[in-house]
PDB file of C-alpha atoms in Angstrom:
ATOM      1  CA  UNK A 967      19.523  24.520 -26.129  1.00 49.00           C
ATOM      2  CA  UNK A 968      15.356  25.947 -26.876  1.00 53.00           C
ATOM      3  CA  UNK A 969      13.081  26.613 -24.559  1.00 45.00           C
ATOM      4  CA  UNK A 970      10.568  24.392 -25.754  1.00 46.00           C
ATOM      5  CA  UNK A 971      13.036  21.260 -26.301  1.00 45.00           C
ATOM      6  CA  UNK A 972      13.812  22.150 -22.388  1.00 43.00           C
ATOM      7  CA  UNK A 973      10.587  21.577 -21.166  1.00 42.00           C
ATOM      8  CA  UNK A 974       9.854  18.604 -23.891  1.00 42.00           C
ATOM      9  CA  UNK A 975      12.602  17.282 -21.925  1.00 40.00           C
ATOM     10  CA  UNK A 976      11.803  17.761 -18.444  1.00 37.00           C
ATOM     11  CA  UNK A 977       8.216  17.023 -19.011  1.00 41.00           C
ATOM     12  CA  UNK A 978       9.403  13.381 -20.390  1.00 40.00           C
ATOM     13  CA  UNK A 979      11.826  13.208 -17.319  1.00 39.00           C
ATOM     14  CA  UNK A 980       8.726  13.586 -14.902  1.00 42.00           C
ATOM     15  CA  UNK A 981       6.251  11.614 -16.814  1.00 38.00           C
ATOM     16  CA  UNK A 982       7.127   7.941 -15.546  1.00 39.00           C
ATOM     17  CA  UNK A 983       6.888   9.241 -11.961  1.00 34.00           C
ATOM     18  CA  UNK A 984       3.569  10.690 -12.696  1.00 32.00           C
ATOM     19  CA  UNK A 985       2.333   7.315 -14.493  1.00 32.00           C
ATOM     20  CA  UNK A 986       3.358   4.949 -11.620  1.00 36.00           C
ATOM     21  CA  UNK A 987       1.214   7.400  -9.267  1.00 42.00           C
ATOM     22  CA  UNK A 988      -1.719   7.268 -11.181  1.00 51.00           C
ATOM     23  CA  UNK A 989      -1.706   3.672 -11.739  1.00 78.00           C
ATOM     24  CA  UNK A 990      -4.382   1.455  -9.681  1.00 90.00           C
ATOM     25  CA  UNK A 991      -3.403   0.329  -6.580  1.00 96.00           C
ATOM     26  CA  UNK A 992      -4.673  -3.107  -5.508  1.00 97.00           C
ATOM     27  CA  UNK A 993      -5.046  -5.294  -2.086  1.00 97.00           C
ATOM     28  CA  UNK A 994      -3.763  -8.681  -2.381  1.00 98.00           C
ATOM     29  CA  UNK A 995      -4.359 -11.558  -0.007  1.00 97.00           C
ATOM     30  CA  UNK A 996      -2.996 -15.381  -0.568  1.00 97.00           C
ATOM     31  CA  UNK A 997      -5.405 -17.208  -1.911  1.00 96.00           C
ATOM     32  CA  UNK A 998      -6.024 -19.738   0.444  1.00 95.00           C
ATOM     33  CA  UNK A 999      -6.712 -17.533   2.996  1.00 94.00           C
ATOM     34  CA  UNK A1000     -10.645 -17.575   2.910  1.00 93.00           C
ATOM     35  CA  UNK A1001     -11.001 -13.890   2.185  1.00 95.00           C
ATOM     36  CA  UNK A1002     -12.451 -13.071  -1.128  1.00 94.00           C
ATOM     37  CA  UNK A1003     -12.857  -9.550  -0.318  1.00 95.00           C
ATOM     38  CA  UNK A1004     -12.156  -6.488   2.011  1.00 97.00           C
ATOM     39  CA  UNK A1005     -14.284  -3.293   2.477  1.00 97.00           C
ATOM     40  CA  UNK A1006     -11.902   0.445   2.438  1.00 96.00           C
ATOM     41  CA  UNK A1007     -13.046   0.093   6.280  1.00 97.00           C
ATOM     42  CA  UNK A1008     -11.728  -3.160   6.956  1.00 97.00           C
ATOM     43  CA  UNK A1009      -8.598  -2.382   4.839  1.00 97.00           C
ATOM     44  CA  UNK A1010      -8.432   1.578   6.828  1.00 97.00           C
ATOM     45  CA  UNK A1011      -8.463  -1.067  10.083  1.00 97.00           C
ATOM     46  CA  UNK A1012      -5.763  -3.493   9.214  1.00 97.00           C
ATOM     47  CA  UNK A1013      -3.023  -0.883   7.855  1.00 97.00           C
ATOM     48  CA  UNK A1014      -3.684   1.623  10.913  1.00 96.00           C
ATOM     49  CA  UNK A1015      -3.031  -1.500  13.148  1.00 94.00           C
ATOM     50  CA  UNK A1016      -6.385  -0.588  15.123  1.00 94.00           C
ATOM     51  CA  UNK A1017      -7.639  -4.158  14.037  1.00 95.00           C
ATOM     52  CA  UNK A1018      -4.931  -7.072  14.316  1.00 94.00           C
ATOM     53  CA  UNK A1019      -6.950  -9.804  12.853  1.00 95.00           C
ATOM     54  CA  UNK A1020      -8.066 -10.462   9.289  1.00 94.00           C
ATOM     55  CA  UNK A1021     -11.906 -11.388   9.248  1.00 91.00           C
ATOM     56  CA  UNK A1022     -10.770 -14.976   9.042  1.00 87.00           C
ATOM     57  CA  UNK A1023      -9.790 -14.737  12.596  1.00 92.00           C
ATOM     58  CA  UNK A1024      -5.649 -15.120  11.312  1.00 92.00           C
ATOM     59  CA  UNK A1025      -2.974 -12.963  12.730  1.00 95.00           C
ATOM     60  CA  UNK A1026      -2.946  -9.826  10.027  1.00 96.00           C
ATOM     61  CA  UNK A1027       0.314  -9.438   8.731  1.00 97.00           C
ATOM     62  CA  UNK A1028       0.281  -6.035   6.845  1.00 97.00           C
ATOM     63  CA  UNK A1029       3.152  -5.539   4.358  1.00 98.00           C
ATOM     64  CA  UNK A1030       3.399  -1.468   2.788  1.00 97.00           C
ATOM     65  CA  UNK A1031       5.375  -1.208  -0.523  1.00 97.00           C
ATOM     66  CA  UNK A1032       7.894   1.556   0.468  1.00 97.00           C
ATOM     67  CA  UNK A1033       7.503   3.615  -2.727  1.00 97.00           C
ATOM     68  CA  UNK A1034       3.654   3.216  -3.043  1.00 97.00           C
ATOM     69  CA  UNK A1035       2.816   4.308   0.700  1.00 97.00           C
ATOM     70  CA  UNK A1036       2.196   7.795  -0.088  1.00 96.00           C
ATOM     71  CA  UNK A1037      -0.189   7.542  -2.701  1.00 96.00           C
ATOM     72  CA  UNK A1038      -2.140   4.214  -0.802  1.00 97.00           C
ATOM     73  CA  UNK A1039      -2.770   6.393   1.738  1.00 97.00           C
ATOM     74  CA  UNK A1040      -3.637   9.446   0.106  1.00 96.00           C
ATOM     75  CA  UNK A1041      -6.075   6.976  -1.743  1.00 95.00           C
ATOM     76  CA  UNK A1042      -7.553   4.731   1.299  1.00 96.00           C
ATOM     77  CA  UNK A1043      -7.534   7.706   3.474  1.00 96.00           C
ATOM     78  CA  UNK A1044      -7.298  11.075   1.738  1.00 95.00           C
ATOM     79  CA  UNK A1045      -4.396  11.858   4.206  1.00 95.00           C
ATOM     80  CA  UNK A1046      -0.596  12.754   3.168  1.00 97.00           C
ATOM     81  CA  UNK A1047       2.188  10.423   4.005  1.00 96.00           C
ATOM     82  CA  UNK A1048       3.827  12.824   7.127  1.00 96.00           C
ATOM     83  CA  UNK A1049       0.262  12.381   8.973  1.00 97.00           C
ATOM     84  CA  UNK A1050       0.762   8.617   8.714  1.00 96.00           C
ATOM     85  CA  UNK A1051       4.215   9.066   9.612  1.00 95.00           C
ATOM     86  CA  UNK A1052       3.269  11.196  12.729  1.00 95.00           C
ATOM     87  CA  UNK A1053       0.372   8.789  13.738  1.00 95.00           C
ATOM     88  CA  UNK A1054       2.736   5.595  13.981  1.00 94.00           C
ATOM     89  CA  UNK A1055       5.559   7.481  15.607  1.00 94.00           C
ATOM     90  CA  UNK A1056       3.021   8.443  18.440  1.00 92.00           C
ATOM     91  CA  UNK A1057       1.935   4.602  18.476  1.00 91.00           C
ATOM     92  CA  UNK A1058       5.256   3.233  18.632  1.00 89.00           C
ATOM     93  CA  UNK A1059       6.514   5.810  21.449  1.00 89.00           C
ATOM     94  CA  UNK A1060       3.201   4.754  23.369  1.00 86.00           C
ATOM     95  CA  UNK A1061       4.506   1.119  23.474  1.00 82.00           C
ATOM     96  CA  UNK A1062       0.965   0.631  21.577  1.00 77.00           C
ATOM     97  CA  UNK A1063       1.679  -1.218  18.435  1.00 84.00           C
ATOM     98  CA  UNK A1064       4.328  -1.662  15.831  1.00 87.00           C
ATOM     99  CA  UNK A1065       3.650  -0.548  11.967  1.00 92.00           C
ATOM    100  CA  UNK A1066       3.151  -2.451   9.035  1.00 95.00           C
ATOM    101  CA  UNK A1067       6.139  -3.917   8.042  1.00 96.00           C
ATOM    102  CA  UNK A1068       8.003  -2.716   4.503  1.00 97.00           C
ATOM    103  CA  UNK A1069       9.430  -4.155   1.074  1.00 98.00           C
ATOM    104  CA  UNK A1070      10.989  -2.492  -1.385  1.00 97.00           C
ATOM    105  CA  UNK A1071       8.986  -3.135  -4.508  1.00 97.00           C
ATOM    106  CA  UNK A1072       5.628  -4.975  -5.555  1.00 96.00           C
ATOM    107  CA  UNK A1073       7.128  -8.082  -6.525  1.00 96.00           C
ATOM    108  CA  UNK A1074       8.775  -8.355  -3.188  1.00 97.00           C
ATOM    109  CA  UNK A1075       5.015  -7.916  -1.516  1.00 97.00           C
ATOM    110  CA  UNK A1076       3.673 -10.458  -4.301  1.00 97.00           C
ATOM    111  CA  UNK A1077       6.059 -12.762  -2.734  1.00 96.00           C
ATOM    112  CA  UNK A1078       5.810 -12.306   1.118  1.00 97.00           C
ATOM    113  CA  UNK A1079       1.501 -12.798   0.284  1.00 97.00           C
ATOM    114  CA  UNK A1080       2.200 -16.088  -2.131  1.00 96.00           C
ATOM    115  CA  UNK A1081       4.164 -17.598   0.891  1.00 96.00           C
ATOM    116  CA  UNK A1082       2.280 -15.891   3.759  1.00 97.00           C
ATOM    117  CA  UNK A1083      -1.640 -16.852   4.435  1.00 95.00           C
ATOM    118  CA  UNK A1084      -1.755 -14.121   7.043  1.00 96.00           C
ATOM    119  CA  UNK A1085      -0.293 -11.465   4.792  1.00 97.00           C
ATOM    120  CA  UNK A1086      -2.146  -8.431   2.982  1.00 97.00           C
ATOM    121  CA  UNK A1087      -0.193  -6.278   1.262  1.00 98.00           C
ATOM    122  CA  UNK A1088      -1.234  -3.252  -1.937  1.00 97.00           C
ATOM    123  CA  UNK A1089       0.663  -3.169  -5.111  1.00 97.00           C
ATOM    124  CA  UNK A1090       0.508  -1.216  -7.946  1.00 95.00           C
ATOM    125  CA  UNK A1091      -0.318  -4.714 -10.355  1.00 89.00           C
ATOM    126  CA  UNK A1092      -2.609  -7.353 -10.566  1.00 92.00           C
ATOM    127  CA  UNK A1093      -0.671 -10.164  -9.794  1.00 92.00           C
ATOM    128  CA  UNK A1094       0.337 -12.636 -12.805  1.00 91.00           C
ATOM    129  CA  UNK A1095       0.989 -15.218  -8.882  1.00 92.00           C
ATOM    130  CA  UNK A1096      -1.990 -17.592  -8.882  1.00 94.00           C
ATOM    131  CA  UNK A1097      -1.276 -18.198  -4.747  1.00 95.00           C
ATOM    132  CA  UNK A1098      -2.219 -14.303  -4.482  1.00 96.00           C
ATOM    133  CA  UNK A1099      -5.803 -12.901  -4.918  1.00 96.00           C
ATOM    134  CA  UNK A1100      -7.387  -9.391  -5.180  1.00 97.00           C
ATOM    135  CA  UNK A1101      -9.724  -8.275  -2.373  1.00 97.00           C
ATOM    136  CA  UNK A1102     -10.127  -4.587  -3.411  1.00 97.00           C
ATOM    137  CA  UNK A1103      -9.065  -2.166  -5.971  1.00 96.00           C
ATOM    138  CA  UNK A1104      -8.099   1.932  -5.324  1.00 94.00           C
ATOM    139  CA  UNK A1105      -8.073   3.222  -8.801  1.00 84.00           C
ATOM    140  CA  UNK A1106      -6.229   6.392  -9.604  1.00 77.00           C
TER     141      UNK A1106
END
């Protein structure tokens, strides 16, 4: 294989992964939760366990999408995933709180939000499900 062809193939292999990380992330809640929008600060507090209640007064069920975690925390807080994992390890060790629940993909997160009035999640696509509402957008 010639060198230019090798680099073209290598580039093509990494292109899909890069496109996924460059996509917009959106925060979603159940349409009937009574929440129409959230600020970055509110979302930060919810996903770091500093606030346990949604603005509606209901207890928040925070959901993370495993493959999107690193990009989410980098965009929201400017922090690397190792820092976030260390943060949660300290909190768990002290017994103060538990980290958000995790799902394997955006479709699972959308389904959870659609079924749970108290759920909040980030996903990499605007949901087609009318039971979910976008409350914050985190651009690429």
